[in-house]
Amino acid sequence: MLKRIRHKLRNIFLAGLLVIIPVSIPIFLLSFLFTRLDRLFSPLFKTLLGYNIPGLGVTITIVAVFLVGLVATNFIGKKLVRLGEQLLNQIPLVRNIYQIAKQFLETVTVTDRNSFRQVVLVEYPRKGIYSLGFITCDNYWEAQEHTSETLANVFIPVTPNPTSGRLIIVPRQELIPLSMSVEDGIKMVVSGGAVVPRGREKELLA
């Protein structure tokens, strides 16, 4: 009983960290940028125009973030981003925080998530071992023509980063559909199984 309570408390604590750390880092950075840019440019604009502009720091921060994103998406910018990541990965504590924040942002912004249709269990990578997967689409192309079975494309994500993984093609009858939503499935993958869909904790501990 005591072990079960400790396990439950640990899962709650980990779930809290998974939410607080990735969310607080971007908020802290944006708040820092807003404050610094507002202090830097407000006196300049007041001198030029003769009055303060409300929300100037927010506007400049949005423009600055947009410009950084614009640079980061071109060829040279991508190289600079990779170089910056390599430098951050050399600092132990900063590396861990950066990776958590990056994985969280990739998870909530990845467009491929929209193509995940259903969460399923699939017997993979061997008999008796089940993996959490996401059906991306029914397979109607060449692979379907060479089999007599109805196939489905299933993406098997990697913990804790669901943006990478493996694509497998599986007969429909070998898939076990789950009732959890795609969002809950992604949360479960990111947390390494520590965060389960709401309402299912009691079943797992029973």
Short mmCIF file of C-alpha atoms in Angstrom, two decimals:
data_model
loop_
_atom_site.label_atom_id
_atom_site.label_comp_id
_atom_site.label_asym_id
_atom_site.label_seq_id
_atom_site.Cartn_x
_atom_site.Cartn_y
_atom_site.Cartn_z
CA MET A 1 0.00 0.00 0.00
CA LEU A 2 2.80 2.39 0.98
CA LYS A 3 4.71 1.49 -2.18
CA ARG A 4 1.63 2.26 -4.28
CA ILE A 5 1.24 5.67 -2.62
CA ARG A 6 4.91 6.50 -3.24
CA HIS A 7 4.53 5.43 -6.86
CA LYS A 8 1.44 7.63 -7.23
CA LEU A 9 3.15 10.65 -5.61
CA ARG A 10 6.21 10.20 -7.82
CA ASN A 11 4.06 10.13 -10.96
CA ILE A 12 2.20 13.27 -9.87
CA PHE A 13 5.50 15.04 -9.17
CA LEU A 14 6.97 14.02 -12.54
CA ALA A 15 3.79 15.12 -14.30
CA GLY A 16 4.09 18.51 -12.61
CA LEU A 17 7.71 18.87 -13.72
CA LEU A 18 6.82 17.89 -17.28
CA VAL A 19 4.27 20.69 -17.37
CA ILE A 20 6.04 23.41 -15.37
CA ILE A 21 9.60 23.23 -16.72
CA PRO A 22 8.94 23.32 -20.48
CA VAL A 23 6.18 25.93 -20.15
CA SER A 24 8.03 28.20 -17.72
CA ILE A 25 11.23 28.43 -19.79
CA PRO A 26 9.63 30.12 -22.86
CA ILE A 27 7.56 32.36 -20.56
CA PHE A 28 10.67 33.41 -18.63
CA LEU A 29 12.63 34.10 -21.82
CA LEU A 30 9.81 36.12 -23.40
CA SER A 31 9.31 38.08 -20.18
CA PHE A 32 13.05 38.80 -20.03
CA LEU A 33 13.09 39.93 -23.66
CA PHE A 34 10.02 42.11 -23.18
CA THR A 35 11.52 43.85 -20.12
CA ARG A 36 14.94 44.41 -21.66
CA LEU A 37 13.67 45.60 -25.04
CA ASP A 38 11.08 47.86 -23.43
CA ARG A 39 13.75 49.52 -21.28
CA LEU A 40 16.07 49.84 -24.26
CA PHE A 41 13.69 51.29 -26.85
CA SER A 42 11.05 53.16 -24.80
CA PRO A 43 13.35 56.14 -24.00
CA LEU A 44 14.42 56.31 -27.65
CA PHE A 45 10.86 56.43 -29.00
CA LYS A 46 9.81 58.87 -26.28
CA THR A 47 12.63 61.19 -27.35
CA LEU A 48 11.69 60.91 -31.03
CA LEU A 49 7.90 61.09 -30.66
CA GLY A 50 7.53 62.96 -27.38
CA TYR A 51 5.35 60.32 -25.71
CA ASN A 52 5.43 56.67 -24.61
CA ILE A 53 3.96 53.92 -26.76
CA PRO A 54 1.99 51.38 -24.65
CA GLY A 55 2.97 47.79 -25.38
CA LEU A 56 6.11 48.77 -27.26
CA GLY A 57 8.15 46.04 -25.55
CA VAL A 58 5.62 43.37 -26.52
CA THR A 59 5.56 44.54 -30.15
CA ILE A 60 9.35 44.61 -30.41
CA THR A 61 9.60 41.18 -28.75
CA ILE A 62 7.14 39.68 -31.26
CA VAL A 63 9.04 41.22 -34.18
CA ALA A 64 12.38 40.05 -32.74
CA VAL A 65 11.14 36.47 -32.27
CA PHE A 66 9.73 36.51 -35.82
CA LEU A 67 13.05 37.71 -37.23
CA VAL A 68 14.96 35.04 -35.30
CA GLY A 69 12.58 32.41 -36.68
CA LEU A 70 13.05 33.81 -40.17
CA VAL A 71 16.82 33.53 -39.86
CA ALA A 72 16.61 30.06 -38.28
CA THR A 73 14.59 28.66 -41.19
CA ASN A 74 17.08 29.53 -43.92
CA PHE A 75 20.22 27.56 -44.79
CA ILE A 76 22.73 29.71 -42.90
CA GLY A 77 20.36 30.10 -39.96
CA LYS A 78 19.95 26.33 -39.60
CA LYS A 79 23.73 25.96 -39.40
CA LEU A 80 23.89 28.65 -36.72
CA VAL A 81 21.08 26.94 -34.77
CA ARG A 82 22.92 23.61 -34.93
CA LEU A 83 26.11 25.31 -33.75
CA GLY A 84 24.23 26.92 -30.87
CA GLU A 85 22.71 23.56 -29.90
CA GLN A 86 26.16 21.96 -29.89
CA LEU A 87 27.42 24.68 -27.55
CA LEU A 88 24.41 24.28 -25.23
CA ASN A 89 24.88 20.51 -25.18
CA GLN A 90 28.33 21.02 -23.66
CA ILE A 91 26.80 22.54 -20.49
CA PRO A 92 25.30 19.72 -18.32
CA LEU A 93 22.40 21.49 -16.57
CA VAL A 94 21.62 23.84 -19.45
CA ARG A 95 21.71 20.89 -21.85
CA ASN A 96 19.04 19.00 -19.89
CA ILE A 97 16.73 22.01 -19.56
CA TYR A 98 17.16 22.91 -23.23
CA GLN A 99 16.37 19.37 -24.40
CA ILE A 100 13.22 19.22 -22.27
CA ALA A 101 12.00 22.59 -23.56
CA LYS A 102 12.85 21.72 -27.17
CA GLN A 103 11.06 18.37 -27.02
CA PHE A 104 8.00 19.99 -25.46
CA LEU A 105 7.81 22.71 -28.11
CA GLU A 106 8.32 20.18 -30.91
CA THR A 107 5.54 18.06 -29.45
CA VAL A 108 2.96 20.84 -29.21
CA THR A 109 3.83 22.44 -32.56
CA VAL A 110 4.61 19.49 -34.82
CA THR A 111 2.21 19.54 -37.77
CA ASP A 112 2.48 15.78 -38.31
CA ARG A 113 0.42 15.29 -35.15
CA ASN A 114 -2.64 16.36 -37.17
CA SER A 115 -2.21 13.26 -39.33
CA PHE A 116 -2.35 10.89 -36.34
CA ARG A 117 -5.78 9.32 -36.59
CA GLN A 118 -5.92 6.83 -33.73
CA VAL A 119 -3.85 5.44 -30.88
CA VAL A 120 -3.27 1.70 -31.08
CA LEU A 121 -1.31 -1.10 -29.49
CA VAL A 122 0.83 -3.11 -31.86
CA GLU A 123 2.83 -6.25 -31.10
CA TYR A 124 6.26 -4.78 -31.78
CA PRO A 125 9.27 -5.27 -31.86
CA ARG A 126 8.59 -8.93 -31.10
CA LYS A 127 5.84 -11.31 -29.98
CA GLY A 128 4.64 -10.61 -26.47
CA ILE A 129 5.94 -7.01 -26.43
CA TYR A 130 3.47 -4.23 -27.21
CA SER A 131 4.24 -0.70 -28.35
CA LEU A 132 2.08 2.41 -28.43
CA GLY A 133 1.52 3.55 -32.00
CA PHE A 134 -0.44 6.07 -34.04
CA ILE A 135 -2.28 5.20 -37.24
CA THR A 136 -1.32 7.80 -39.84
CA CYS A 137 -3.36 6.46 -42.76
CA ASP A 138 -4.67 3.34 -44.41
CA ASN A 139 -2.16 1.90 -46.82
CA TYR A 140 -3.54 1.98 -50.36
CA TRP A 141 -0.32 2.14 -52.36
CA GLU A 142 2.01 -0.52 -53.76
CA ALA A 143 2.41 -2.46 -50.50
CA GLN A 144 -1.35 -3.04 -50.43
CA GLU A 145 -1.28 -4.46 -53.95
CA HIS A 146 1.25 -7.14 -52.97
CA THR A 147 -0.74 -8.51 -50.03
CA SER A 148 -4.21 -9.89 -49.51
CA GLU A 149 -4.64 -8.01 -46.23
CA THR A 150 -5.88 -4.55 -45.34
CA LEU A 151 -2.83 -2.62 -44.19
CA ALA A 152 -2.33 0.52 -42.11
CA ASN A 153 0.64 2.83 -41.70
CA VAL A 154 1.54 3.01 -38.00
CA PHE A 155 4.04 5.43 -36.50
CA ILE A 156 5.87 4.13 -33.41
CA PRO A 157 7.26 7.17 -31.52
CA VAL A 158 10.40 7.18 -29.39
CA THR A 159 10.35 8.24 -25.73
CA PRO A 160 10.69 11.06 -24.73
CA ASN A 161 10.65 12.70 -28.19
CA PRO A 162 7.54 11.67 -30.18
CA THR A 163 8.72 13.61 -33.24
CA SER A 164 11.11 10.76 -34.07
CA GLY A 165 10.37 7.08 -34.35
CA ARG A 166 9.73 4.27 -36.80
CA LEU A 167 7.12 3.70 -39.50
CA ILE A 168 5.75 0.18 -39.73
CA ILE A 169 3.10 -1.26 -42.03
CA VAL A 170 0.74 -3.56 -40.16
CA PRO A 171 -2.35 -5.61 -41.08
CA ARG A 172 -5.42 -3.91 -39.62
CA GLN A 173 -6.57 -7.04 -37.76
CA GLU A 174 -3.31 -7.11 -35.77
CA LEU A 175 -3.87 -3.64 -34.31
CA ILE A 176 -5.57 -3.12 -30.94
CA PRO A 177 -7.48 0.22 -30.96
CA LEU A 178 -7.28 2.30 -27.77
CA SER A 179 -9.88 4.77 -26.51
CA MET A 180 -7.34 7.43 -25.46
CA SER A 181 -7.00 10.58 -27.57
CA VAL A 182 -3.96 11.34 -29.71
CA GLU A 183 -2.97 14.13 -27.27
CA ASP A 184 -3.09 11.71 -24.32
CA GLY A 185 -1.04 9.21 -26.29
CA ILE A 186 1.64 11.82 -26.99
CA LYS A 187 1.72 12.86 -23.31
CA MET A 188 2.22 9.23 -22.33
CA VAL A 189 5.13 8.88 -24.76
CA VAL A 190 6.81 12.13 -23.66
CA SER A 191 6.55 11.17 -19.97
CA GLY A 192 7.90 7.68 -20.53
CA GLY A 193 4.62 6.21 -19.29
CA ALA A 194 4.58 8.26 -16.07
CA VAL A 195 1.58 10.29 -17.25
CA VAL A 196 -1.45 8.21 -18.17
CA PRO A 197 -4.83 9.44 -19.49
CA ARG A 198 -7.14 10.91 -16.85
CA GLY A 199 -9.45 8.30 -15.38
CA ARG A 200 -7.13 5.39 -16.18
CA GLU A 201 -4.79 5.65 -13.17
CA LYS A 202 -7.03 3.57 -10.92
CA GLU A 203 -7.27 0.81 -13.51
CA LEU A 204 -3.48 0.65 -13.84
CA LEU A 205 -2.93 0.53 -10.06
CA ALA A 206 -5.70 -2.01 -9.41
#
